[in-house]
Tab-separated table of C-alpha atoms in Angstrom:
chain	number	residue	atom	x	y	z
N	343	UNK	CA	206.211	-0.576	88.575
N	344	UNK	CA	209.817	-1.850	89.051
N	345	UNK	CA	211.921	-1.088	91.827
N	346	UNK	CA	214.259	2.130	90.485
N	347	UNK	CA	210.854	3.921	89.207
N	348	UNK	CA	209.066	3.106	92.855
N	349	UNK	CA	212.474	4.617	93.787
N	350	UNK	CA	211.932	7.915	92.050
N	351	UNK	CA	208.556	7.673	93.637
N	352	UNK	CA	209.308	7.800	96.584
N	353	UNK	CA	212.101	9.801	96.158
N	354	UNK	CA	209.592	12.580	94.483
N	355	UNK	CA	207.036	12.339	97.800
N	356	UNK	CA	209.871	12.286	100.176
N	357	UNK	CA	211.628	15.579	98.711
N	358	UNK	CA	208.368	16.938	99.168
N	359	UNK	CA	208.371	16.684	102.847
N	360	UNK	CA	212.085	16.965	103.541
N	361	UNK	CA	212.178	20.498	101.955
N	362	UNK	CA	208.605	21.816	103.674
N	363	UNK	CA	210.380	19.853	107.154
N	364	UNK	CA	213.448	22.315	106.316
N	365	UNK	CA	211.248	25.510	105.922
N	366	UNK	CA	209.381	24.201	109.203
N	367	UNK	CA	212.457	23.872	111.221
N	368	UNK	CA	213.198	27.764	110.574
N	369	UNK	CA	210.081	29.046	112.222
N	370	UNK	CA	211.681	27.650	115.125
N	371	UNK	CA	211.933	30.669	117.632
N	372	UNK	CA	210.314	32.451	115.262
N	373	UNK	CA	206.568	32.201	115.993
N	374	UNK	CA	204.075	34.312	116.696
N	375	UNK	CA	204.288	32.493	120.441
N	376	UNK	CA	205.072	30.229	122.066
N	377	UNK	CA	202.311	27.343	121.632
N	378	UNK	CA	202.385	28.406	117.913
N	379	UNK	CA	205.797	27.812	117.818
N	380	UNK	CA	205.871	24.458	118.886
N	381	UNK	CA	202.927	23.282	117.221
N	382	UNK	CA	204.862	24.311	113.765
N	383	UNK	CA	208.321	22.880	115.199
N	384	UNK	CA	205.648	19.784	115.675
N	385	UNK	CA	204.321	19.724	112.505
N	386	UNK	CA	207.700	19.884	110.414
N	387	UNK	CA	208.954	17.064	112.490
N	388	UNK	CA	206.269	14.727	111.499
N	389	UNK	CA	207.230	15.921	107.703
N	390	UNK	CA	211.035	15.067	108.385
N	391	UNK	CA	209.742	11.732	109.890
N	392	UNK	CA	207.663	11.037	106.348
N	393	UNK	CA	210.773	12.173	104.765
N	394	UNK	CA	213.197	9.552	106.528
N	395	UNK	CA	211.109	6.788	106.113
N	396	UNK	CA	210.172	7.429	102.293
N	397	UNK	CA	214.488	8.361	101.557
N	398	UNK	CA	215.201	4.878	103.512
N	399	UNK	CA	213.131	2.791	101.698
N	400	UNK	CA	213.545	4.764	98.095
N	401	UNK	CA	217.409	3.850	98.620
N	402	UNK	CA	216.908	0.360	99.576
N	403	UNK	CA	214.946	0.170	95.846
N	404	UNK	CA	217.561	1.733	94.320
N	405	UNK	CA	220.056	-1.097	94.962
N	406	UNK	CA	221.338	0.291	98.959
N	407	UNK	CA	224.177	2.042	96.575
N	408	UNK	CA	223.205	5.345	98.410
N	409	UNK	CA	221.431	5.839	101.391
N	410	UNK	CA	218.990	8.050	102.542
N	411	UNK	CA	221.497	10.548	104.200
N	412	UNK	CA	223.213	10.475	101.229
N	413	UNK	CA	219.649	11.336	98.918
N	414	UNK	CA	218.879	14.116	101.385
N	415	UNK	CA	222.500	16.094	102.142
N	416	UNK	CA	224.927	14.951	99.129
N	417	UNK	CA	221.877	15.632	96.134
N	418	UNK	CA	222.466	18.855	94.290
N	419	UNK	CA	219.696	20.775	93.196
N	420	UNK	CA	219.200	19.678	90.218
N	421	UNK	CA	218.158	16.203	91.358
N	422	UNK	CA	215.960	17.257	94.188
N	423	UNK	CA	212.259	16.643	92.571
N	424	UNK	CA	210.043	18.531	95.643
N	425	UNK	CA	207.496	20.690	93.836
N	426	UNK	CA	208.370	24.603	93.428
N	427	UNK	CA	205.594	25.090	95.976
N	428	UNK	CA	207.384	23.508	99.236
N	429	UNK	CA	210.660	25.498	98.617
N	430	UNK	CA	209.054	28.720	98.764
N	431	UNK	CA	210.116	31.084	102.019
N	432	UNK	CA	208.852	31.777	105.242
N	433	UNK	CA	207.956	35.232	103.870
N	434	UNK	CA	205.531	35.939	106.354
N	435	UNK	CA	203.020	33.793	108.510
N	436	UNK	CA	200.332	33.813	105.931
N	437	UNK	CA	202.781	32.601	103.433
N	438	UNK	CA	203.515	29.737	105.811
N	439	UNK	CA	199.808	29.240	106.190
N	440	UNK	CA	198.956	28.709	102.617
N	441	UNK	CA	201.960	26.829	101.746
N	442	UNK	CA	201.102	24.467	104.355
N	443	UNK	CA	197.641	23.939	104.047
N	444	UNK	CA	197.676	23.606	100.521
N	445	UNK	CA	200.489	20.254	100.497
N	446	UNK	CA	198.612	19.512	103.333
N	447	UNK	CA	195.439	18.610	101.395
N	448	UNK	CA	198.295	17.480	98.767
N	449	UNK	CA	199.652	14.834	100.928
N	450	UNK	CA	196.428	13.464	102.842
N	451	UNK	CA	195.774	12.630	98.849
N	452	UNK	CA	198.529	11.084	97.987
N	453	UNK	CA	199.081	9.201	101.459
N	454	UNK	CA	195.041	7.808	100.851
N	455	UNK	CA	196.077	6.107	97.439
N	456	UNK	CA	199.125	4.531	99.114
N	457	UNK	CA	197.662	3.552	102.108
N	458	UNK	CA	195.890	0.890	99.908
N	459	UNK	CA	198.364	-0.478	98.034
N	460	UNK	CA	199.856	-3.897	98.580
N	461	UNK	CA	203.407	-2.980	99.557
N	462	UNK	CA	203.334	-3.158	103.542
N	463	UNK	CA	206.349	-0.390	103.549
N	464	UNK	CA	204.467	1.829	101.730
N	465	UNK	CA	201.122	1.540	102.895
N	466	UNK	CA	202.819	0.932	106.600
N	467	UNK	CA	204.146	4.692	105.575
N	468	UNK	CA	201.104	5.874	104.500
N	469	UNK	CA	198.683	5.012	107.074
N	470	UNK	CA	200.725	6.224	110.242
N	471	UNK	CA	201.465	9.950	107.866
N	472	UNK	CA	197.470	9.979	107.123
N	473	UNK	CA	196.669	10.212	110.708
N	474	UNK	CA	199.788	12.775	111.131
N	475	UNK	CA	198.361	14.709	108.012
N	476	UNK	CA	194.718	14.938	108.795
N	477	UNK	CA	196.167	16.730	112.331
N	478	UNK	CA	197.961	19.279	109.823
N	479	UNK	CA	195.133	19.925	107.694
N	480	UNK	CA	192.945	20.867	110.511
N	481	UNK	CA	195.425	23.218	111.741
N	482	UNK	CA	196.254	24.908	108.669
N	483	UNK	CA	192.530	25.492	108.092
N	484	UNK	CA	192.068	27.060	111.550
N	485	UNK	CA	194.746	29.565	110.597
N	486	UNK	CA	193.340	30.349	107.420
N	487	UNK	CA	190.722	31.010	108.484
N	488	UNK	CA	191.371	33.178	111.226
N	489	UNK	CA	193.933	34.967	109.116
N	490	UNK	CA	191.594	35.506	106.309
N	491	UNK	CA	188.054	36.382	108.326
N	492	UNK	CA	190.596	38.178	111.031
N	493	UNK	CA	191.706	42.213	110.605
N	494	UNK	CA	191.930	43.972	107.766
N	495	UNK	CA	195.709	43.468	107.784
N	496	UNK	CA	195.852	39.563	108.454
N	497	UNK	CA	193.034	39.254	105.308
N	498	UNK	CA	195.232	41.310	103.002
N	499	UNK	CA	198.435	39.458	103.966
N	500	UNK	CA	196.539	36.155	103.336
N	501	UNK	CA	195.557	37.075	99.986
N	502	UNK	CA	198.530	38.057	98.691
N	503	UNK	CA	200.038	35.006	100.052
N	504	UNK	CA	198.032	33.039	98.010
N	505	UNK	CA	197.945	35.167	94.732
N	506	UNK	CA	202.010	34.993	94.954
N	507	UNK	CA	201.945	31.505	95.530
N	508	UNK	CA	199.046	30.520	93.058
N	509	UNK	CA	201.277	29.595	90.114
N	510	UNK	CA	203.138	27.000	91.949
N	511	UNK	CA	199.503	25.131	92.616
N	512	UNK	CA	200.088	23.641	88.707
N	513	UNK	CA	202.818	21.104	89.580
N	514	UNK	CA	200.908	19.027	91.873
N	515	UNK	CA	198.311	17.662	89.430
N	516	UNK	CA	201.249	17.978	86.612
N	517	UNK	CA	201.941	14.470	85.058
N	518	UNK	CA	204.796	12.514	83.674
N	519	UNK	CA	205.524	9.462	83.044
N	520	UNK	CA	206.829	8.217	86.455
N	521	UNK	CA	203.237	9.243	87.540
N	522	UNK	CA	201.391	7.333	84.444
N	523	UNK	CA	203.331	4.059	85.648
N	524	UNK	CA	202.266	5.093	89.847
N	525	UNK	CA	198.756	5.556	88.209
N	526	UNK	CA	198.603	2.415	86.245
N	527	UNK	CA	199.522	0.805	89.386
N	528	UNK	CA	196.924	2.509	92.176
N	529	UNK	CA	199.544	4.145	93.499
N	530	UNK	CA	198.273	7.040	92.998
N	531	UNK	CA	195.156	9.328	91.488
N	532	UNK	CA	195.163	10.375	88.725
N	533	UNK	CA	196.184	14.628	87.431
N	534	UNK	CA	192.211	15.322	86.997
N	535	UNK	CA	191.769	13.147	90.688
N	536	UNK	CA	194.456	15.588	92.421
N	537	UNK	CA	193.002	18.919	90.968
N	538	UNK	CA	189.225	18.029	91.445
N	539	UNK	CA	190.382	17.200	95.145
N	540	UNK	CA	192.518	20.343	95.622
N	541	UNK	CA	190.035	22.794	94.163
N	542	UNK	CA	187.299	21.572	95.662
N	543	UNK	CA	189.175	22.086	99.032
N	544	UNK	CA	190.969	25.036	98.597
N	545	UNK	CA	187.487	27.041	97.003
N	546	UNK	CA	185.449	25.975	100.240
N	547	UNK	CA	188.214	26.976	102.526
N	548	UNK	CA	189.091	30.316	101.118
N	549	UNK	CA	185.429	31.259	101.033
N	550	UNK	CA	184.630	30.405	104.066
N	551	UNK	CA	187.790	32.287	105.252
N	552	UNK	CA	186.060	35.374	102.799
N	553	UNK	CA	189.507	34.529	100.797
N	554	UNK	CA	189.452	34.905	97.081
N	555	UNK	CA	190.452	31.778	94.729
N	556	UNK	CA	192.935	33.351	92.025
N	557	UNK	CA	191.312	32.511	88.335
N	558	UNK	CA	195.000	33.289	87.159
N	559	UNK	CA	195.848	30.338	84.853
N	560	UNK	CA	199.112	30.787	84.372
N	561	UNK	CA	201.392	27.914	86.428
N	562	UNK	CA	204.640	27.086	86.475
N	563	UNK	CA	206.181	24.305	85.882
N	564	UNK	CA	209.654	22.264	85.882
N	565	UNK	CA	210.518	20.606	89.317
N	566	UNK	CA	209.580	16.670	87.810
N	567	UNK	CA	213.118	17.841	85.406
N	568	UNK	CA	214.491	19.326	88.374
N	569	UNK	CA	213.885	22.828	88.090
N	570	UNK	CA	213.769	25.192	90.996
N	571	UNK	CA	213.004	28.408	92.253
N	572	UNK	CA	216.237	30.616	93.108
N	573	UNK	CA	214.927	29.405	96.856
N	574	UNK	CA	216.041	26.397	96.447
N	575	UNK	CA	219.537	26.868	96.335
N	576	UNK	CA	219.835	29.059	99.482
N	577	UNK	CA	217.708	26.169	101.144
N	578	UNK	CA	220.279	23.675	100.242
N	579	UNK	CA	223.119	25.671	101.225
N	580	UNK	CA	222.003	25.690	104.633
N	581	UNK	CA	220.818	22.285	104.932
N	582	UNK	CA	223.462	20.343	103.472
N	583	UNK	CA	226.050	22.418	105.351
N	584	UNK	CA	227.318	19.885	107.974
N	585	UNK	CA	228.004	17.283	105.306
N	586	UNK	CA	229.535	19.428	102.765
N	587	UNK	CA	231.790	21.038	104.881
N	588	UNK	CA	232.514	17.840	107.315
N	589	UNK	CA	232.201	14.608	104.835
N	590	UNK	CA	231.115	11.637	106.806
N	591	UNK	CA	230.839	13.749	109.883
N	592	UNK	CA	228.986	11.950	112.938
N	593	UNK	CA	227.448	12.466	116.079
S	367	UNK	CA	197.423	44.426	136.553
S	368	UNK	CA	200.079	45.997	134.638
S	369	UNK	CA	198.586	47.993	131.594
S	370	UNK	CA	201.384	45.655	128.788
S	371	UNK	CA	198.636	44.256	126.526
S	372	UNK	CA	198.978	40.525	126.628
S	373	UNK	CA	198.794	39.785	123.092
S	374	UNK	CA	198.750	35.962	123.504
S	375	UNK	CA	194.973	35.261	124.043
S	376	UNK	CA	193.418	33.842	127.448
S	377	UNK	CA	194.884	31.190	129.981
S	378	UNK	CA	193.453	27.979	129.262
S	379	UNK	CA	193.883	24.956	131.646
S	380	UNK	CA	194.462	21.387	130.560
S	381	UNK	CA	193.367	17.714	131.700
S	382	UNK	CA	194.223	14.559	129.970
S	383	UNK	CA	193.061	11.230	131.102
S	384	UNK	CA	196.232	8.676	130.363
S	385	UNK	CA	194.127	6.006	130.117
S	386	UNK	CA	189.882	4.827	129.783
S	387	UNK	CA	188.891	5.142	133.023
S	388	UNK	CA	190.981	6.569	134.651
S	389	UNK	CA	190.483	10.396	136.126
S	390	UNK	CA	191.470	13.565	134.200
S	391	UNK	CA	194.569	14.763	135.751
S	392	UNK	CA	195.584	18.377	135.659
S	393	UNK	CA	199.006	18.759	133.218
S	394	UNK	CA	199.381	22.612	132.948
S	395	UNK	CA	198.529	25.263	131.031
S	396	UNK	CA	198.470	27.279	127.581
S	397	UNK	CA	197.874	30.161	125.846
S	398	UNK	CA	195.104	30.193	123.147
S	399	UNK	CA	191.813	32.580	121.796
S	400	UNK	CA	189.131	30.519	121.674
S	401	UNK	CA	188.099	26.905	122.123
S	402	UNK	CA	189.544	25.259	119.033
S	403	UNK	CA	192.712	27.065	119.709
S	404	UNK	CA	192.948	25.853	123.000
S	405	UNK	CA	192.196	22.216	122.323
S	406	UNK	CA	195.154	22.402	119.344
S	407	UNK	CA	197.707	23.888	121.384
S	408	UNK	CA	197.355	21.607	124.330
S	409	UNK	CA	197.219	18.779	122.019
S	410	UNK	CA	200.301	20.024	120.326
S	411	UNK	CA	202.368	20.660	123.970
S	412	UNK	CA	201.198	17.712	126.321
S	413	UNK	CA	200.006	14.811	123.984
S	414	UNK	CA	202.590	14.572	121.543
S	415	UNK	CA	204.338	11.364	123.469
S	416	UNK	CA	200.942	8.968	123.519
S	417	UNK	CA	200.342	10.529	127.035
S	418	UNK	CA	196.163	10.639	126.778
S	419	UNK	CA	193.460	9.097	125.587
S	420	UNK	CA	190.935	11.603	126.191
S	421	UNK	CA	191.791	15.442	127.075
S	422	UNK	CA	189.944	18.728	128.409
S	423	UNK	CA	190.712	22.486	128.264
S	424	UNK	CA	188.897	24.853	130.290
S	425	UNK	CA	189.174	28.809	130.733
S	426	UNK	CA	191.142	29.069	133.499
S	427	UNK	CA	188.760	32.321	134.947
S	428	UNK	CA	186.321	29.412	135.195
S	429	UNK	CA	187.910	27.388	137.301
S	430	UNK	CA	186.610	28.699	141.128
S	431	UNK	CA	189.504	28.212	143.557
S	432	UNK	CA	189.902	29.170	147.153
S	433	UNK	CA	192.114	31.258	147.964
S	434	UNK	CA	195.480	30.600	149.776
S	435	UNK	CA	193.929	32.576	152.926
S	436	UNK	CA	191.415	30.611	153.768
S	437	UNK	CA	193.439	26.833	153.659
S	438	UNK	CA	193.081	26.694	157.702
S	439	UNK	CA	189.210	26.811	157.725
S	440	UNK	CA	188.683	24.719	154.706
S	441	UNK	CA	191.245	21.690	154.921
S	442	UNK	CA	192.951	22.187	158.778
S	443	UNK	CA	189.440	20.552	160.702
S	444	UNK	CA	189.246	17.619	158.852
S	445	UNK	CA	191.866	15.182	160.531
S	446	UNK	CA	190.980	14.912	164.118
S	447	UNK	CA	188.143	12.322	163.764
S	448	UNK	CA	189.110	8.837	162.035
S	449	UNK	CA	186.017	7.810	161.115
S	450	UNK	CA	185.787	10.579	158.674
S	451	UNK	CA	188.521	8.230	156.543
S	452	UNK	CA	187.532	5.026	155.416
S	453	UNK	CA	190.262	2.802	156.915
S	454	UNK	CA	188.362	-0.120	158.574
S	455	UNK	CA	187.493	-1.896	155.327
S	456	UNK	CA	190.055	-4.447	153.994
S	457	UNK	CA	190.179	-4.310	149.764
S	458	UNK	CA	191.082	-7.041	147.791
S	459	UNK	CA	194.442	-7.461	146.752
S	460	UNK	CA	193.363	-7.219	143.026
S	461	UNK	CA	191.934	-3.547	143.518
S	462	UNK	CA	193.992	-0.644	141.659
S	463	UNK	CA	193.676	2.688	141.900
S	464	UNK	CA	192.141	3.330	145.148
């Protein structure tokens, strides 16, 4: 793989984690209380962590033209490649809940492959967000299932959480050809690897959480091209404010 | 008690040990509604910083405490004798945490 499609790599993984660090950082204040709301606060700051270190390095393959302030606050939409999935809003807890644990199981995936690869920033990357991610995905599945096996309110919220989220599951086992070359190069498993993983997962969980598993089939698709929800945009907006609005602008 | 519902589950206290070893010292308190809960929450408010190696929560209604009423007749006779404190030995210069 040579360096400017690592680059895209990276930059793909870290979108991922800037934009769920984003939709983190607005539950702040906004939990359910107070220990929940620090453990999410937590939890989005390890993604934005993830998400500095992957930008950093993905602009130092590039060429150091841009850097990683400049991938994360002066990128229109268009060019952000995070899956539709991570963009999606804060709707209600349960939304949060199955957003999370789903690209939880996602990145402990994804972060296994690279963990083994030969390039030390990478795998350096990789081993210290594995330890971070296993932490997430044993939250996540606490909640689940205690929203899920909880009232009859918290189970019906949980469901449609998931059935309104389901179609955005299809992008992370999608495939192009910046994956083919990651592939090719252990960098990363395999479409059929990713979705046997997920499923497997996400079927347990649910069920033991008395959940249902949508058989839907329909998934969307688009965010490799740089395609996005209309959540996106709003996202963005807010994000991006500071540098928009103050070019250049420092502490 | 006042009759406001306290919707954020039982009073759980915590103990972390900083290091192997070393005792289990008290470091405060959360909020949680069961055991897995409780361990999470004080995991995600006191260890964040690499301040433990090894960490405890316990229910804080089991936790038996005296109360403040009764200090005189449980600490107040205990200082009048010296040989009830160990301060004829000499310890080695290398000893820590004594």
């Amino acid at each position: 793989m040579d360096n400017l499609n690592l680059s895209k790599f990276c930059i793909r993984l870290g979108d991922h984690c800037l934009i769920m660090a984003h939709r983190q950082s607005e539950l702040c204040s906004n939990g359910p209380f107070l220990e929940e709301d620090i453990a999410q606060i937590n939890l989005g700051l390890d993604l934005l962590g993830q998400a500095e270190a992957l930008l950093i390095y993905a602009a130092k393959l590039e060429g150091g033209t841009r850097t990683a302030d400049d991938l994360a606050f002066r990128r229109p939409e268009r060019q952000f490649h995070n899956f539709m999935l991570t963009e999606q809003p804060n709707t209600d807890f349960a939304f949060v809940i199955v957003r999370q644990y789903i690209m939880s199981l996602y990145l402990l995936k994804t972060y296994q492959a690279l963990s083994k690869v030969e390039d030390d920033t990478l795998s350096g990357i990789a081993l210290k967000a594995l330890k971070e991610l296993t932490y997430h995905e044993r939250h996540f599945a606490m909640w689940l299932k205690r929203l899920g096996d909880g009232t009859e309110e918290s189970h019906e919220r949980t469901q449609t959480a998931i059935n309104e989220l389901w179609m955005f599951v299809g992008e992370l086992y999608e495939e192009d050809e910046i994956d083919f070359m990651a592939q090719k190069a252990s960098y990363a498993p395999t479409g059929i690897e990713m979705k046997t993983f997920l499923m497997e997962h996400i079927t347990a969980k649910f069920s033991e959480a008395t959940l249902e598993t949508p058989h839907s089939i329909y998934m969307t698709t688009g965010s490799k091209k740089g395609i996005h929800t209309e959540y996106l945009g709003y996202l963005l907006t807010e994000m991006q404010y500071l540098q928009r609005a103050y070019p250049d602008a420092k502490w | 008690m006042s009759e406001v519902k306290d919707t954020q589950g039982q009073l759980w206290e915590v103990f972390i040990q900083t290091k192997k070893g070393l005792p289990f010292k008290h470091f405060g308190s959360v909020h949680a509604y069961d055991k897995e809960m409780a361990i999470q929450n004080a995991r995600d408010l006191y260890t964040r910083r690499g301040e433990g190696r090894g960490m405890w929560v316990v229910p804080a209604d089991a936790i038996v405490a005296i109360d403040s009423s009764d200090d005189e007749s449980f600490f107040d006779p205990s200082n009048d004798k010296v040989y009830r404190h160990p301060t004829f030995y000499e310890l080695p210069d290398g000893l820590k945490n004594m």
